[in-house]
Amino acid sequence: MKRYENAFTEVVARAAGRDEAQIRSLLKIPEAQRGDLSLPCFPFAKEMKKSPAAIAADLQVAVGDHPLFEKIEAVGPYLNAFIEPEGLMSTLIPEIREAQDRFATSDVGKGKEVVIDFSSPNIAKPLGFHHLRSTMIGNALGRIHRALGYRVQGINFLGDWGKTFGLLAEAFVRFGDRSALDEGGISYLLELYIKANAAAQEDESFDEAARLMFKNQEAGEPRAMDLWRLFRGISLAEFQKVYDRLDVSFEFFEGESHYRDVLDEVVARVESTCGTREDQGALVVDMEYAKDEPPMMLRKSDGTTLYATRDIAAAMDRWERFRFAKSLYVVGVEQKRHFNQLKRALGAMGQEWEERMTHVYFGRVAGMSTRKGNVVFLTEVLDEATDRARAKMRQDDGDRGIDIEKVAQQVGIGGVVFFDLKNLRTSDYSFDWEEILNTKGFTGICVQYAHARCCSILSKGGGAPSAGETDLGLLRASEEIALVKELGRIPGAVEAAAADLEPSRLARAVYDVAREWNRYQQSGNADRSLRILVEDESVKKARLALVDAVRIGLETGLKLLGVSAPQAM
Ligand code: ARG
């Protein structure tokens, strides 16, 4: 589609005597019957003292014909362009098939670094369902940026430092049981954590001891550190199991503790730049605050540091190491103020690159409750997703020789992930199993199913034909043209997803392809001449080439979203 956008932009800019950048920024994709590209002429009306419709009509004459377009015509205030389908088919399909898994990649990000801080759970607690959002949005953004040639540094900024771990260590010393810990792992830690919190509430001396324990950890005292290391190791092993199931990886596991030795330096740096001041015994960043805004704390009255202190340290370290073009923090909306203050503090310290940092926040998920109303563990959701997908497959069909276990994982987990990514990340959504596993809606399964259909038709049809043996001019059905147009939109959607930090742009584009694919299939059911595996060998070959391109488009899109694309299901 890029080619068409460029060509249209170029001729219009020339005809209008304007900047290509201006024209490009105004282009829209109209409803199908109004063509494929549209230029609204309102923005020119005032300075030209002409009606938008008159401007569009004049432009039509000035532009004339173009070989890539069937027609370029003014309709009211719009100048609409209709892509010439034969050219589209004969260029796009071979391009996609040649590119294979490099389809929708580019090098616009070449030489640029993107840091993505994502997932970043707190240790000593199992991953909760709410960690899915940060993990999968961050993962998709990483894959999408890599496809565009950026160098991506995925960082898991574990919450592995702070008074909580003093509390936990103190609780373990007092009433912990090593063999129960070895046995229970992270669930034991969670129990211990709940006990420790209760004890700290009841007993001030316990709270005081926990504070001391964390002070000892900050001072590097070996016994206190050993316990911390033990808890961290258990937690990481547990997290890794979930990341493996989700096929998510990180360049670095660098938690808050990573910065424990530089925090004094960081505080000194704040002091010597924008300054610090005391506020109710605590040390805070001296910068402008809104009325009633709690100040950004660097040290508590007992001298221990805080989350904010460590985030300043991490941001500066990441800048030193990566000189990033973008530094993204995929963290829930609850931390809006924290990231706003982080950027402001860095700005006040004279670190202009803070402008490259973005808090990529996301909305909440409703409808996830447990029997006890507690947080739902992510593993439980992934298990249930797999169970449900397995049950559905068993019910759909008997023995087709597919690896039910593997596919159930791919479909169940993929369904949950796609559902998480399909809406604007900033909006809240309601979790709903029925919808997630609906094969007909805007769902991962619908897209996966379309992909699997493509694979099975290709294998029934004797495989993808070689480029030389296909005459793509034979693809003339409106369903075929509509399908290829949607396919052509995937690369633009990948770019838009990166620019807007919005994986849903890609999820939508991938679904649009699946939807057109389904229409094509339905028309084949209604009209035998539109079937893919028809008698006529050359029509069949051309259609198989199209199916192959669709397969590639769907697979690419799903993978960039972090969703598997099973070949059969
Ligand atoms: N550990 C934090 C939490 O669970 C999230 C950390 C996000 N990343 C960061 N650089 N602050 O709330």
Coordinates of C-alpha atoms and ligand atoms in Angstrom, one line a residue:
M1 CA 0.0 0.0 0.0
K2 CA 3.0 2.2 0.6
R3 CA 3.7 2.3 -3.1
Y4 CA 0.1 3.6 -3.7
E5 CA 0.3 6.1 -0.9
N6 CA 3.6 7.4 -2.2
A7 CA 2.4 7.7 -5.8
F8 CA -0.8 9.4 -4.9
T9 CA 1.0 11.8 -2.6
E10 CA 3.5 12.6 -5.3
V11 CA 1.0 13.4 -8.1
V12 CA -1.3 15.3 -5.9
A13 CA 1.6 17.3 -4.3
R14 CA 2.8 18.1 -7.8
A15 CA -0.6 19.1 -9.1
A16 CA -1.4 21.2 -6.1
G17 CA 2.1 22.7 -5.8
R18 CA 2.4 21.6 -2.2
D19 CA 4.7 19.8 0.1
E20 CA 4.5 16.0 -0.1
A21 CA 4.6 15.8 3.7
Q22 CA 1.5 17.9 4.0
I23 CA -0.4 15.9 1.6
R24 CA 0.7 12.6 3.1
S25 CA -0.4 13.7 6.6
L26 CA -3.9 14.4 5.3
L27 CA -4.5 11.1 3.5
K28 CA -7.3 8.9 4.7
I29 CA -8.6 5.4 3.9
P30 CA -12.2 5.9 2.9
E31 CA -15.1 3.4 2.9
A32 CA -14.6 0.8 0.3
Q33 CA -17.0 2.1 -2.3
R34 CA -15.2 5.5 -2.2
G35 CA -11.9 4.1 -3.3
D36 CA -8.7 3.2 -1.5
L37 CA -7.2 6.5 -0.7
S38 CA -8.8 9.8 -0.1
L39 CA -7.6 13.4 0.3
P40 CA -10.0 15.7 2.1
C41 CA -9.7 19.2 0.6
F42 CA -11.1 21.2 3.5
P43 CA -7.8 22.2 4.9
F44 CA -7.0 24.2 1.8
A45 CA -10.2 26.1 1.4
K46 CA -9.5 29.1 3.6
E47 CA -6.2 30.1 2.2
M48 CA -7.3 29.4 -1.4
K49 CA -10.6 31.1 -1.0
K50 CA -12.3 28.3 -2.8
S51 CA -14.8 25.6 -1.8
P52 CA -13.3 22.2 -0.9
A53 CA -15.4 20.7 -3.7
A54 CA -14.0 23.1 -6.3
I55 CA -10.5 22.4 -5.1
A56 CA -11.1 18.6 -5.4
A57 CA -12.5 19.1 -8.9
D58 CA -9.6 21.2 -10.0
L59 CA -7.2 18.7 -8.6
Q60 CA -8.8 15.8 -10.4
V61 CA -8.2 17.7 -13.7
A62 CA -4.6 18.6 -12.8
V63 CA -3.7 15.1 -11.7
G64 CA -5.2 13.3 -14.7
D65 CA -4.5 9.6 -15.1
H66 CA -2.0 7.5 -13.3
P67 CA -1.0 4.0 -14.2
L68 CA -1.3 2.6 -10.6
F69 CA -4.8 3.8 -10.3
E70 CA -8.0 2.8 -12.1
K71 CA -9.3 6.3 -11.6
I72 CA -8.7 9.4 -9.5
E73 CA -11.9 11.3 -9.1
A74 CA -13.4 14.2 -7.1
V75 CA -16.4 13.3 -5.0
G76 CA -17.7 16.4 -3.2
P77 CA -14.8 17.8 -1.1
Y78 CA -12.7 14.6 -1.5
L79 CA -10.2 13.5 -4.1
N80 CA -10.5 9.7 -4.2
A81 CA -8.1 7.2 -5.7
F82 CA -9.0 3.7 -6.8
I83 CA -6.2 1.2 -7.0
E84 CA -5.8 -0.6 -10.3
P85 CA -6.3 -4.2 -9.1
E86 CA -4.4 -6.1 -11.7
G87 CA -1.2 -4.2 -10.9
L88 CA -1.9 -4.7 -7.2
M89 CA -2.2 -8.4 -7.5
S90 CA 0.8 -8.9 -9.7
T91 CA 3.1 -6.9 -7.5
L92 CA 1.9 -7.4 -3.9
I93 CA 1.4 -11.2 -4.0
P94 CA 4.9 -11.9 -5.3
E95 CA 6.4 -9.4 -3.0
I96 CA 4.8 -11.0 0.1
R97 CA 5.7 -14.5 -1.0
E98 CA 9.3 -13.6 -1.7
A99 CA 9.6 -11.8 1.6
Q100 CA 8.2 -14.7 3.6
D101 CA 8.9 -14.0 7.3
R102 CA 10.5 -10.7 6.3
F103 CA 7.2 -9.4 5.1
A104 CA 6.2 -6.1 6.9
T105 CA 9.8 -5.6 8.1
S106 CA 11.8 -2.5 7.3
D107 CA 14.9 -0.6 8.3
V108 CA 13.3 2.6 9.4
G109 CA 14.6 2.0 12.9
K110 CA 18.1 1.0 11.9
G111 CA 20.8 2.3 14.2
K112 CA 18.2 3.3 16.9
E113 CA 17.8 1.8 20.3
V114 CA 14.5 1.3 22.0
V115 CA 14.5 0.3 25.7
I116 CA 11.3 -1.4 26.9
D117 CA 10.8 -1.9 30.6
F118 CA 8.0 -4.4 30.8
S119 CA 6.5 -7.1 33.0
S120 CA 8.6 -6.0 35.9
P121 CA 6.8 -7.9 38.7
N122 CA 7.6 -7.7 42.4
I123 CA 9.4 -10.8 43.6
A124 CA 8.2 -13.2 46.3
K125 CA 4.7 -13.3 44.9
P126 CA 3.4 -15.3 42.0
L127 CA 2.6 -13.4 38.8
G128 CA -1.0 -12.2 38.9
F129 CA -3.3 -12.0 35.9
H130 CA -2.8 -8.2 35.9
H131 CA 0.9 -8.9 34.9
L132 CA -0.3 -10.2 31.6
R133 CA -1.0 -6.7 30.2
S134 CA 2.4 -5.2 30.8
T135 CA 4.1 -8.5 29.7
M136 CA 2.2 -8.9 26.5
I137 CA 2.0 -5.2 25.4
G138 CA 5.7 -4.9 26.1
N139 CA 6.5 -8.1 24.2
A140 CA 4.4 -7.0 21.2
L141 CA 6.0 -3.6 21.1
G142 CA 9.4 -5.3 21.3
R143 CA 8.7 -7.6 18.4
I144 CA 7.1 -4.8 16.3
H145 CA 10.1 -2.5 16.8
R146 CA 12.5 -5.3 16.0
A147 CA 10.6 -5.8 12.7
L148 CA 11.2 -2.2 11.9
G149 CA 14.9 -2.5 12.4
Y150 CA 15.3 -1.0 15.8
R151 CA 17.6 -2.6 18.3
V152 CA 15.4 -3.5 21.3
Q153 CA 16.6 -3.8 24.8
G154 CA 13.8 -5.5 26.8
I155 CA 14.3 -5.0 30.5
N156 CA 12.5 -6.8 33.4
F157 CA 12.8 -4.3 36.2
L158 CA 12.0 -6.7 39.0
G159 CA 10.6 -5.2 42.2
D160 CA 13.3 -6.9 44.2
W161 CA 14.4 -4.2 46.6
G162 CA 12.8 -2.4 49.4
K163 CA 11.4 -2.8 52.9
T164 CA 9.1 -5.7 51.8
F165 CA 12.1 -7.9 51.5
G166 CA 13.3 -6.9 55.0
L167 CA 9.9 -7.8 56.2
L168 CA 9.9 -11.1 54.5
A169 CA 13.4 -12.0 55.7
E170 CA 12.6 -11.0 59.2
A171 CA 9.4 -13.2 59.1
F172 CA 11.5 -16.1 57.8
V173 CA 14.0 -15.8 60.6
R174 CA 11.2 -15.7 63.2
F175 CA 8.8 -18.3 61.9
G176 CA 10.0 -19.6 58.7
D177 CA 10.6 -23.2 57.8
R178 CA 13.3 -24.0 55.3
S179 CA 11.9 -27.4 54.2
A180 CA 8.5 -25.9 53.7
L181 CA 10.0 -23.1 51.6
D182 CA 11.9 -25.7 49.4
E183 CA 8.7 -27.6 49.0
G184 CA 6.2 -24.8 48.5
G185 CA 8.4 -22.3 46.6
I186 CA 6.6 -19.1 45.7
S187 CA 3.3 -20.1 47.3
Y188 CA 5.1 -20.5 50.6
L189 CA 6.6 -17.0 50.1
L190 CA 3.2 -15.6 49.4
E191 CA 1.9 -17.1 52.7
L192 CA 4.9 -15.8 54.5
Y193 CA 4.4 -12.4 53.1
I194 CA 0.8 -12.3 54.2
K195 CA 1.8 -13.5 57.7
A196 CA 4.6 -10.9 57.8
N197 CA 2.3 -8.1 56.9
A198 CA -0.2 -9.1 59.6
A199 CA 2.6 -9.4 62.2
A200 CA 4.0 -5.9 61.3
Q201 CA 0.5 -4.5 61.7
E202 CA 0.1 -6.0 65.1
D203 CA 3.5 -5.7 66.5
E204 CA 5.5 -2.5 66.2
S205 CA 8.7 -4.1 67.3
F206 CA 8.4 -6.6 64.4
D207 CA 8.0 -3.8 62.0
E208 CA 11.0 -2.1 63.4
A209 CA 13.0 -5.3 63.1
A210 CA 11.9 -5.6 59.5
R211 CA 13.1 -2.1 58.8
L212 CA 16.4 -2.9 60.4
M213 CA 16.7 -6.0 58.2
F214 CA 16.2 -4.0 55.1
K215 CA 18.8 -1.5 56.3
N216 CA 21.1 -4.4 56.7
Q217 CA 20.3 -5.5 53.2
E218 CA 21.1 -2.0 51.9
A219 CA 24.4 -2.2 53.8
G220 CA 25.1 -5.6 52.2
E221 CA 25.1 -7.5 55.4
P222 CA 25.7 -11.2 54.3
R223 CA 23.0 -13.0 56.3
A224 CA 20.4 -10.5 55.3
M225 CA 21.5 -10.7 51.7
D226 CA 21.5 -14.5 51.7
L227 CA 17.8 -14.6 52.5
W228 CA 17.1 -12.0 49.9
R229 CA 19.0 -14.0 47.3
L230 CA 17.1 -17.1 48.2
F231 CA 13.7 -15.5 47.8
R232 CA 14.8 -13.8 44.6
G233 CA 16.0 -17.1 43.1
I234 CA 12.8 -18.9 43.9
S235 CA 10.7 -16.2 42.4
L236 CA 12.7 -15.9 39.2
A237 CA 12.6 -19.6 38.5
E238 CA 8.8 -19.4 38.9
F239 CA 8.5 -16.4 36.6
Q240 CA 10.6 -18.0 34.0
K241 CA 8.1 -20.9 33.7
V242 CA 5.4 -18.4 32.8
Y243 CA 7.5 -16.5 30.4
D244 CA 8.4 -19.7 28.6
R245 CA 4.7 -20.5 28.2
L246 CA 4.1 -17.1 26.9
D247 CA 7.2 -17.2 24.7
V248 CA 8.4 -13.9 26.1
S249 CA 12.1 -13.1 26.7
F250 CA 14.1 -10.2 28.0
E251 CA 17.6 -8.9 27.2
F252 CA 18.1 -8.1 30.9
F253 CA 16.6 -9.0 34.2
E254 CA 17.7 -5.9 36.1
G255 CA 15.6 -5.3 39.1
E256 CA 15.6 -2.4 41.5
S257 CA 18.4 -4.2 43.5
H258 CA 20.7 -3.7 40.5
Y259 CA 21.1 -0.1 41.5
R260 CA 21.6 -0.6 45.3
D261 CA 25.2 0.4 45.2
V262 CA 24.8 3.6 43.3
L263 CA 21.8 5.1 45.1
D264 CA 24.0 7.4 47.3
E265 CA 25.6 8.7 44.2
V266 CA 22.2 9.3 42.5
V267 CA 20.9 11.2 45.5
A268 CA 24.0 13.3 45.5
R269 CA 23.5 13.9 41.8
V270 CA 20.0 15.1 42.4
E271 CA 21.3 17.3 45.2
S272 CA 23.9 19.0 43.0
T273 CA 21.5 19.6 40.1
C274 CA 18.0 20.5 40.9
G275 CA 18.4 20.1 44.6
T276 CA 16.7 18.3 47.4
R277 CA 14.8 19.4 50.5
E278 CA 13.4 17.9 53.6
D279 CA 9.7 17.2 53.9
Q280 CA 8.4 15.7 57.1
G281 CA 11.7 14.1 57.8
A282 CA 12.1 12.6 54.4
L283 CA 14.4 13.8 51.6
V284 CA 12.5 14.8 48.5
V285 CA 13.3 16.2 45.1
D286 CA 13.2 20.0 45.0
M287 CA 11.1 20.8 42.0
E288 CA 7.8 22.4 41.2
Y289 CA 4.8 20.5 42.4
A290 CA 1.2 21.0 41.8
K291 CA -1.0 22.0 44.7
D292 CA -1.6 18.9 46.9
E293 CA 0.8 16.8 44.9
P294 CA 2.8 14.5 47.2
P295 CA 6.5 15.2 46.6
M296 CA 8.9 12.7 45.1
M297 CA 10.7 11.0 47.9
L298 CA 14.4 9.9 47.6
R299 CA 15.0 8.8 51.2
K300 CA 12.8 8.0 54.1
S301 CA 13.5 9.5 57.5
D302 CA 15.5 6.3 58.4
G303 CA 17.8 6.9 55.4
T304 CA 16.5 4.0 53.2
T305 CA 15.8 4.7 49.6
L306 CA 12.7 4.3 47.6
Y307 CA 11.2 3.1 44.3
A308 CA 11.6 6.6 42.9
T309 CA 15.3 6.8 43.8
R310 CA 15.9 3.5 42.0
D311 CA 13.9 4.6 38.9
I312 CA 16.1 7.7 38.6
A313 CA 19.2 5.5 38.9
A314 CA 17.9 3.1 36.3
A315 CA 16.8 5.8 33.8
M316 CA 20.3 7.4 33.9
D317 CA 22.0 4.1 33.6
R318 CA 19.9 3.2 30.6
W319 CA 20.7 6.5 28.9
E320 CA 24.4 6.0 29.5
R321 CA 24.4 2.5 28.1
F322 CA 22.0 2.8 25.2
R323 CA 21.5 6.4 24.2
F324 CA 18.0 5.3 23.4
A325 CA 15.7 6.8 20.8
K326 CA 12.8 5.7 22.9
S327 CA 12.6 4.4 26.4
L328 CA 9.2 2.9 27.2
Y329 CA 7.8 1.9 30.5
V330 CA 4.9 -0.5 30.1
V331 CA 3.2 0.0 33.4
G332 CA -0.4 0.3 34.6
V333 CA -2.2 3.7 34.7
E334 CA -2.0 3.6 38.6
Q335 CA 1.6 4.7 38.3
K336 CA 0.9 7.8 36.1
R337 CA 2.1 10.2 38.8
H338 CA 5.2 8.2 39.5
F339 CA 6.4 8.4 35.8
N340 CA 5.3 11.9 35.4
Q341 CA 7.4 12.9 38.4
L342 CA 10.3 10.7 37.2
K343 CA 10.4 12.6 33.9
R344 CA 10.0 16.0 35.6
A345 CA 12.8 15.2 38.1
L346 CA 15.1 14.2 35.3
G347 CA 14.2 17.3 33.4
A348 CA 14.9 19.4 36.4
M349 CA 18.2 17.7 36.7
G350 CA 19.0 18.9 33.2
Q351 CA 18.6 15.5 31.5
E352 CA 16.9 16.5 28.3
W353 CA 16.6 13.0 27.0
E354 CA 13.8 12.5 29.5
E355 CA 11.6 13.6 26.6
R356 CA 12.4 10.3 24.9
M357 CA 10.8 8.4 27.8
T358 CA 7.2 7.4 27.6
H359 CA 4.9 5.8 30.2
V360 CA 3.0 3.3 28.0
Y361 CA 0.2 2.8 30.4
F362 CA -2.8 0.6 30.0
G363 CA -6.3 0.2 31.4
R364 CA -7.7 -2.3 33.8
V365 CA -9.3 -5.6 33.3
A366 CA -12.7 -6.3 34.8
G367 CA -14.3 -9.7 35.4
M368 CA -11.4 -11.5 36.8
S369 CA -12.3 -12.7 40.3
T370 CA -11.5 -15.8 42.2
R371 CA -13.5 -17.9 44.6
K372 CA -12.0 -15.9 47.4
G373 CA -12.0 -12.6 45.5
N374 CA -8.2 -12.4 45.6
V375 CA -5.8 -11.8 42.7
V376 CA -6.0 -14.4 40.1
F377 CA -2.7 -16.1 39.3
L378 CA -1.6 -15.9 35.7
T379 CA -0.8 -19.6 35.6
E380 CA -4.4 -20.4 36.6
V381 CA -5.7 -18.3 33.7
L382 CA -3.3 -19.9 31.2
D383 CA -4.2 -23.4 32.5
E384 CA -7.9 -22.6 32.2
A385 CA -7.4 -21.2 28.7
T386 CA -5.7 -24.3 27.6
D387 CA -8.3 -26.6 29.2
R388 CA -11.1 -24.7 27.5
A389 CA -9.4 -24.7 24.1
R390 CA -8.7 -28.5 24.5
A391 CA -12.4 -29.2 25.3
K392 CA -13.5 -27.2 22.3
M393 CA -11.2 -29.0 20.0
R394 CA -12.3 -32.4 21.3
Q395 CA -15.9 -31.4 20.7
D396 CA -15.2 -29.9 17.3
D397 CA -13.6 -32.9 15.8
G398 CA -12.3 -36.3 16.5
D399 CA -8.9 -37.6 15.3
R400 CA -7.2 -35.4 12.8
G401 CA -3.7 -36.4 13.8
I402 CA -2.8 -33.1 15.4
D403 CA -1.0 -32.6 18.6
I404 CA -4.0 -31.6 20.7
E405 CA -2.0 -30.7 23.7
K406 CA 0.3 -28.3 21.9
V407 CA -2.4 -26.7 19.8
A408 CA -4.7 -26.3 22.9
Q409 CA -1.9 -24.3 24.5
Q410 CA -1.4 -22.2 21.4
V411 CA -5.1 -21.5 20.9
G412 CA -6.0 -21.0 24.6
I413 CA -3.1 -18.8 25.5
G414 CA -3.1 -17.1 22.1
G415 CA -6.8 -16.3 22.6
V416 CA -6.2 -14.6 25.9
V417 CA -3.2 -12.7 24.6
F418 CA -5.0 -11.5 21.5
F419 CA -8.0 -10.4 23.6
D420 CA -5.6 -8.4 25.7
L421 CA -4.1 -6.6 22.7
K422 CA -7.0 -6.0 20.5
N423 CA -8.4 -2.9 22.1
L424 CA -6.7 0.4 22.6
R425 CA -4.3 -0.3 25.4
T426 CA -5.6 2.6 27.4
S427 CA -9.1 1.3 27.6
D428 CA -10.4 -1.0 30.2
Y429 CA -11.8 -4.3 29.2
S430 CA -13.9 -7.1 30.6
F431 CA -12.5 -10.5 30.6
D432 CA -15.0 -13.0 29.1
W433 CA -14.2 -16.6 28.2
E434 CA -17.1 -16.9 25.8
E435 CA -15.8 -14.0 23.7
I436 CA -12.2 -15.0 23.9
L437 CA -12.9 -18.4 22.5
N438 CA -15.5 -17.3 19.9
T439 CA -14.3 -18.4 16.5
K440 CA -16.5 -15.9 14.7
G441 CA -15.6 -12.5 16.3
F442 CA -12.6 -10.2 16.5
T443 CA -10.6 -12.8 18.3
G444 CA -7.2 -14.5 18.1
I445 CA -8.9 -17.8 17.4
C446 CA -10.6 -16.4 14.3
V447 CA -7.3 -15.3 13.0
Q448 CA -5.5 -18.5 13.9
Y449 CA -8.3 -20.5 12.3
A450 CA -8.0 -18.5 9.1
H451 CA -4.2 -19.2 9.1
A452 CA -4.7 -22.9 9.7
R453 CA -7.3 -23.0 6.9
C454 CA -4.7 -21.4 4.5
C455 CA -2.2 -24.1 5.5
S456 CA -4.6 -26.9 5.0
I457 CA -5.8 -25.7 1.6
L458 CA -2.2 -25.3 0.5
S459 CA -1.4 -28.8 1.5
K460 CA -4.5 -30.2 -0.2
G461 CA -3.7 -28.2 -3.3
G462 CA -0.2 -29.7 -3.6
G463 CA 1.7 -26.9 -1.9
A464 CA 2.4 -23.3 -2.8
P465 CA 3.0 -22.9 -6.5
S466 CA 6.3 -21.4 -7.6
A467 CA 6.2 -17.8 -8.8
G468 CA 6.9 -18.8 -12.4
E469 CA 3.8 -20.9 -12.8
T470 CA 1.2 -18.4 -11.6
D471 CA -0.8 -15.9 -13.7
L472 CA -2.0 -13.5 -11.1
G473 CA -4.1 -11.7 -13.7
L474 CA -6.6 -14.5 -13.2
L475 CA -7.5 -13.1 -9.7
R476 CA -10.4 -10.8 -10.6
A477 CA -13.1 -11.6 -8.0
S478 CA -14.0 -8.6 -5.9
E479 CA -13.4 -10.8 -2.8
E480 CA -9.9 -11.6 -3.9
I481 CA -9.1 -7.9 -4.5
A482 CA -10.6 -6.9 -1.1
L483 CA -8.5 -9.6 0.6
V484 CA -5.3 -8.4 -1.1
K485 CA -5.9 -4.8 -0.2
E486 CA -6.2 -5.8 3.5
L487 CA -3.1 -7.8 3.3
G488 CA -1.3 -4.8 1.9
R489 CA -2.2 -2.8 4.9
I490 CA -0.3 -4.9 7.3
P491 CA 3.1 -3.2 6.9
G492 CA 1.5 0.2 7.5
A493 CA -0.2 -1.2 10.6
V494 CA 3.1 -2.4 11.9
E495 CA 4.5 1.1 11.5
A496 CA 1.5 2.7 13.1
A497 CA 1.6 0.3 16.0
A498 CA 5.2 1.4 16.7
A499 CA 4.6 5.1 16.2
D500 CA 1.5 5.1 18.4
L501 CA 2.9 2.4 20.8
E502 CA -0.4 0.6 20.1
P503 CA -0.3 -3.1 19.3
S504 CA -4.1 -2.9 18.7
R505 CA -3.4 -1.2 15.4
L506 CA -1.8 -4.4 14.2
A507 CA -4.3 -6.7 15.8
R508 CA -7.0 -4.9 13.9
A509 CA -5.2 -5.1 10.6
V510 CA -4.5 -8.8 11.1
Y511 CA -8.2 -9.4 11.9
D512 CA -9.3 -7.4 8.9
V513 CA -7.4 -9.9 6.7
A514 CA -9.0 -12.8 8.5
R515 CA -12.4 -11.3 8.0
E516 CA -11.9 -10.8 4.3
W517 CA -10.5 -14.3 4.1
N518 CA -13.7 -15.6 5.7
R519 CA -15.8 -13.7 3.2
Y520 CA -13.8 -15.2 0.4
Q521 CA -14.4 -18.7 1.8
Q522 CA -18.1 -18.1 2.1
S523 CA -18.4 -16.8 -1.4
G524 CA -16.6 -20.0 -2.5
N525 CA -19.2 -22.0 -0.6
A526 CA -22.0 -20.2 -2.3
D527 CA -20.5 -20.1 -5.8
R528 CA -18.4 -23.1 -6.8
S529 CA -16.5 -21.2 -9.4
L530 CA -15.0 -19.1 -6.6
R531 CA -13.5 -22.1 -4.8
I532 CA -9.8 -22.2 -4.5
L533 CA -9.2 -25.8 -5.5
V534 CA -11.1 -25.5 -8.8
E535 CA -10.6 -27.8 -11.9
D536 CA -8.9 -25.1 -14.0
E537 CA -5.2 -25.6 -13.2
S538 CA -4.1 -22.1 -13.8
V539 CA -6.9 -20.5 -11.8
K540 CA -6.1 -22.9 -9.0
K541 CA -2.4 -22.0 -9.1
A542 CA -3.2 -18.3 -9.0
R543 CA -5.5 -18.7 -6.1
L544 CA -3.0 -20.9 -4.2
A545 CA -0.5 -18.1 -4.6
L546 CA -3.0 -15.8 -3.0
V547 CA -3.6 -18.2 -0.2
D548 CA 0.1 -18.5 0.4
A549 CA 0.4 -14.7 0.7
V550 CA -2.5 -14.6 3.1
R551 CA -0.9 -17.3 5.2
I552 CA 2.3 -15.3 5.3
G553 CA 0.5 -12.1 6.3
L554 CA -1.5 -13.8 9.0
E555 CA 1.5 -15.6 10.4
T556 CA 3.6 -12.5 10.4
G557 CA 1.0 -10.4 12.1
L558 CA 0.2 -13.0 14.8
K559 CA 3.9 -13.5 15.6
L560 CA 4.5 -9.8 15.9
L561 CA 1.7 -9.7 18.5
G562 CA 3.2 -12.6 20.3
V563 CA 0.5 -15.1 19.4
S564 CA 1.2 -18.5 17.9
A565 CA 0.0 -19.4 14.4
P566 CA -0.7 -23.2 14.5
Q567 CA -0.8 -24.9 11.1
A568 CA -3.7 -27.0 12.0
M569 CA -6.3 -26.8 14.7
Ligands
ARG1 N1 7.6 -3.5 40.1 C1 6.6 -2.5 39.8 C2 5.2 -2.9 40.2 O1 5.0 -4.1 40.2 C3 6.6 -2.1 38.3 C4 7.9 -1.6 37.8 C5 7.8 -0.8 36.5 N2 9.0 -0.3 36.0 C6 9.6 0.7 36.5 N3 10.7 1.1 35.9 N4 9.2 1.4 37.5 O2 4.4 -2.1 40.4

